[in-house]
Amino acid sequence: MSFFKKLSETVLDTASTIGSKSADLVETGKLKLQRNQLENSIKDKKTAIGDLVYEAQKKGSDLSIEDLAPLFAEIKDLESQIEAVDEKLRKENPQDQRPVTPPLSSSVPQENNPGATVFCSQCGQELPATAKFCNKCGQPQ
Ligand SMILES: [Zn+2]
């Protein structure tokens, strides 16, 4: 299957190019670029698998799982490379793991102030601002 052989060679070229550069890739931007390239390579390989399956189906020829195994292996290899890149990115940018949005409570200053109080609308009892019921008469607040 010459189409597949050619595809494999292209894949190997790409993989070795990325591999030889990896030592220099210390900047986040480069790591992210490398990650995108790896993801694109995986997409290409998944497309190639789909093409092979489709062509075989169209021609009514048998396509065994062994024919696709090298592509599966290459995808797995690329995925492990992405994991390695992710690991480097985590080391370079530990702050990336924090939530992007601040916790909700910081935008509700009243709840952060333990001294804030309200008075019961029924009996006038002084209550914490966060109280849902009056602790004297039970009136919902
Ligand atoms: Zn009350």
mmCIF file of C-alpha atoms and ligand atoms in Angstrom:
data_model
loop_
_atom_site.group_PDB
_atom_site.id
_atom_site.type_symbol
_atom_site.label_atom_id
_atom_site.label_comp_id
_atom_site.label_asym_id
_atom_site.label_seq_id
_atom_site.Cartn_x
_atom_site.Cartn_y
_atom_site.Cartn_z
ATOM 1 C CA MET A 1 0.000 0.000 0.000
ATOM 2 C CA SER A 2 2.179 2.844 -1.307
ATOM 3 C CA PHE A 3 -0.105 5.612 -0.122
ATOM 4 C CA PHE A 4 0.203 4.395 3.428
ATOM 5 C CA LYS A 5 3.990 3.934 3.173
ATOM 6 C CA LYS A 6 4.426 7.476 1.934
ATOM 7 C CA LEU A 7 2.222 8.743 4.761
ATOM 8 C CA SER A 8 4.297 6.896 7.342
ATOM 9 C CA GLU A 9 7.519 8.395 6.025
ATOM 10 C CA THR A 10 6.065 11.888 6.208
ATOM 11 C CA VAL A 11 4.994 11.188 9.767
ATOM 12 C CA LEU A 12 8.432 9.947 10.769
ATOM 13 C CA ASP A 13 10.087 13.028 9.240
ATOM 14 C CA THR A 14 7.787 15.305 11.200
ATOM 15 C CA ALA A 15 8.335 13.396 14.420
ATOM 16 C CA SER A 16 12.130 13.435 14.158
ATOM 17 C CA THR A 17 12.152 17.163 13.325
ATOM 18 C CA ILE A 18 10.123 17.924 16.433
ATOM 19 C CA GLY A 19 12.277 15.597 18.513
ATOM 20 C CA SER A 20 15.571 17.213 17.511
ATOM 21 C CA LYS A 21 14.306 20.654 18.403
ATOM 22 C CA SER A 22 12.893 19.665 21.767
ATOM 23 C CA ALA A 23 16.037 20.510 23.731
ATOM 24 C CA ASP A 24 15.771 24.167 22.746
ATOM 25 C CA LEU A 25 12.091 24.469 23.470
ATOM 26 C CA VAL A 26 12.036 26.144 26.822
ATOM 27 C CA GLU A 27 9.816 29.139 26.161
ATOM 28 C CA THR A 28 6.110 28.857 26.732
ATOM 29 C CA GLY A 29 5.269 30.190 23.297
ATOM 30 C CA LYS A 30 7.415 27.584 21.625
ATOM 31 C CA LEU A 31 5.965 24.853 23.813
ATOM 32 C CA LYS A 32 2.461 25.910 22.881
ATOM 33 C CA LEU A 33 3.428 26.011 19.208
ATOM 34 C CA GLN A 34 4.932 22.546 19.534
ATOM 35 C CA ARG A 35 1.756 21.354 21.228
ATOM 36 C CA ASN A 36 -0.344 22.731 18.363
ATOM 37 C CA GLN A 37 1.898 20.996 15.833
ATOM 38 C CA LEU A 38 1.533 17.706 17.684
ATOM 39 C CA GLU A 39 -2.225 18.120 17.850
ATOM 40 C CA ASN A 40 -2.331 18.890 14.133
ATOM 41 C CA SER A 41 -0.238 15.790 13.433
ATOM 42 C CA ILE A 42 -2.722 13.693 15.421
ATOM 43 C CA LYS A 43 -5.596 15.221 13.442
ATOM 44 C CA ASP A 44 -3.770 14.406 10.195
ATOM 45 C CA LYS A 45 -3.302 10.814 11.287
ATOM 46 C CA LYS A 46 -6.925 10.450 12.331
ATOM 47 C CA THR A 47 -7.926 11.842 8.955
ATOM 48 C CA ALA A 48 -5.575 9.348 7.294
ATOM 49 C CA ILE A 49 -7.176 6.480 9.233
ATOM 50 C CA GLY A 50 -10.587 7.691 8.129
ATOM 51 C CA ASP A 51 -9.412 7.899 4.516
ATOM 52 C CA LEU A 52 -7.994 4.373 4.614
ATOM 53 C CA VAL A 53 -11.178 2.982 6.126
ATOM 54 C CA TYR A 54 -13.335 4.862 3.650
ATOM 55 C CA GLU A 55 -11.276 3.891 0.600
ATOM 56 C CA ALA A 56 -11.229 0.241 1.658
ATOM 57 C CA GLN A 57 -14.981 0.299 2.179
ATOM 58 C CA LYS A 58 -15.510 1.978 -1.191
ATOM 59 C CA LYS A 59 -13.400 -0.594 -3.017
ATOM 60 C CA GLY A 60 -14.875 -3.446 -1.006
ATOM 61 C CA SER A 61 -11.375 -4.532 -0.020
ATOM 62 C CA ASP A 62 -10.444 -5.912 3.348
ATOM 63 C CA LEU A 63 -8.768 -3.532 5.727
ATOM 64 C CA SER A 64 -7.499 -5.282 8.804
ATOM 65 C CA ILE A 65 -6.721 -3.574 12.056
ATOM 66 C CA GLU A 66 -3.054 -4.464 11.455
ATOM 67 C CA ASP A 67 -3.050 -2.102 8.479
ATOM 68 C CA LEU A 68 -3.975 0.747 10.792
ATOM 69 C CA ALA A 69 -1.869 -0.296 13.777
ATOM 70 C CA PRO A 70 1.184 1.801 12.763
ATOM 71 C CA LEU A 71 -1.017 4.912 12.616
ATOM 72 C CA PHE A 72 -2.538 4.077 15.996
ATOM 73 C CA ALA A 73 0.974 3.688 17.396
ATOM 74 C CA GLU A 74 2.040 7.020 15.928
ATOM 75 C CA ILE A 75 -0.991 8.769 17.407
ATOM 76 C CA LYS A 76 -0.213 7.229 20.785
ATOM 77 C CA ASP A 77 3.379 8.428 20.492
ATOM 78 C CA LEU A 78 2.221 11.952 19.594
ATOM 79 C CA GLU A 79 -0.166 11.948 22.540
ATOM 80 C CA SER A 80 2.659 11.047 24.895
ATOM 81 C CA GLN A 81 4.717 13.858 23.357
ATOM 82 C CA ILE A 82 1.820 16.246 24.057
ATOM 83 C CA GLU A 83 1.743 15.020 27.649
ATOM 84 C CA ALA A 84 5.453 15.755 27.922
ATOM 85 C CA VAL A 85 4.858 19.266 26.533
ATOM 86 C CA ASP A 86 1.997 19.787 28.983
ATOM 87 C CA GLU A 87 4.287 18.741 31.804
ATOM 88 C CA LYS A 88 6.897 21.315 30.693
ATOM 89 C CA LEU A 89 4.180 23.965 30.388
ATOM 90 C CA ARG A 90 3.011 23.227 33.934
ATOM 91 C CA LYS A 91 6.565 23.668 35.191
ATOM 92 C CA GLU A 92 7.014 26.937 33.267
ATOM 93 C CA ASN A 93 3.594 28.333 34.227
ATOM 94 C CA PRO A 94 2.469 27.027 37.612
ATOM 95 C CA GLN A 95 -0.047 29.903 37.796
ATOM 96 C CA ASP A 96 -1.923 28.428 34.826
ATOM 97 C CA GLN A 97 -3.422 25.888 37.196
ATOM 98 C CA ARG A 98 -5.263 28.554 39.188
ATOM 99 C CA PRO A 99 -8.867 29.257 38.227
ATOM 100 C CA VAL A 100 -9.177 32.047 35.679
ATOM 101 C CA THR A 101 -12.067 33.715 37.478
ATOM 102 C CA PRO A 102 -11.665 34.855 41.090
ATOM 103 C CA PRO A 103 -13.733 33.090 43.739
ATOM 104 C CA LEU A 104 -17.308 34.397 43.897
ATOM 105 C CA SER A 105 -17.053 35.475 47.528
ATOM 106 C CA SER A 106 -14.523 38.227 46.701
ATOM 107 C CA SER A 107 -17.216 40.051 44.694
ATOM 108 C CA VAL A 108 -19.648 39.899 47.650
ATOM 109 C CA PRO A 109 -17.917 42.040 50.292
ATOM 110 C CA GLN A 110 -20.872 41.944 52.693
ATOM 111 C CA GLU A 111 -20.443 38.214 53.241
ATOM 112 C CA ASN A 112 -16.722 38.659 53.874
ATOM 113 C CA ASN A 113 -17.393 41.151 56.694
ATOM 114 C CA PRO A 114 -18.173 39.211 59.883
ATOM 115 C CA GLY A 115 -19.212 42.431 61.669
ATOM 116 C CA ALA A 116 -22.067 43.204 59.217
ATOM 117 C CA THR A 117 -25.445 42.978 60.920
ATOM 118 C CA VAL A 118 -29.116 43.552 60.055
ATOM 119 C CA PHE A 119 -32.195 43.965 62.218
ATOM 120 C CA CYS A 120 -35.171 41.629 62.140
ATOM 121 C CA SER A 121 -38.069 43.183 60.228
ATOM 122 C CA GLN A 122 -40.489 41.597 62.732
ATOM 123 C CA CYS A 123 -39.022 42.081 66.189
ATOM 124 C CA GLY A 124 -35.950 44.233 65.659
ATOM 125 C CA GLN A 125 -33.468 41.615 66.893
ATOM 126 C CA GLU A 126 -29.928 42.292 65.667
ATOM 127 C CA LEU A 127 -28.837 39.450 63.356
ATOM 128 C CA PRO A 128 -25.775 38.554 61.259
ATOM 129 C CA ALA A 129 -26.180 39.883 57.689
ATOM 130 C CA THR A 130 -25.952 36.288 56.463
ATOM 131 C CA ALA A 131 -28.812 35.042 58.735
ATOM 132 C CA LYS A 132 -31.737 33.516 56.869
ATOM 133 C CA PHE A 133 -34.086 33.537 59.852
ATOM 134 C CA CYS A 134 -34.377 35.650 62.944
ATOM 135 C CA ASN A 135 -32.875 33.743 65.882
ATOM 136 C CA LYS A 136 -35.436 35.288 68.232
ATOM 137 C CA CYS A 137 -38.789 35.132 66.458
ATOM 138 C CA GLY A 138 -38.014 32.947 63.443
ATOM 139 C CA GLN A 139 -39.034 35.543 60.840
ATOM 140 C CA PRO A 140 -37.418 34.775 57.447
ATOM 141 C CA GLN A 141 -34.926 37.498 56.560
HETATM 142 ZN ZN ZN B 1 -37.287 38.580 64.870
#
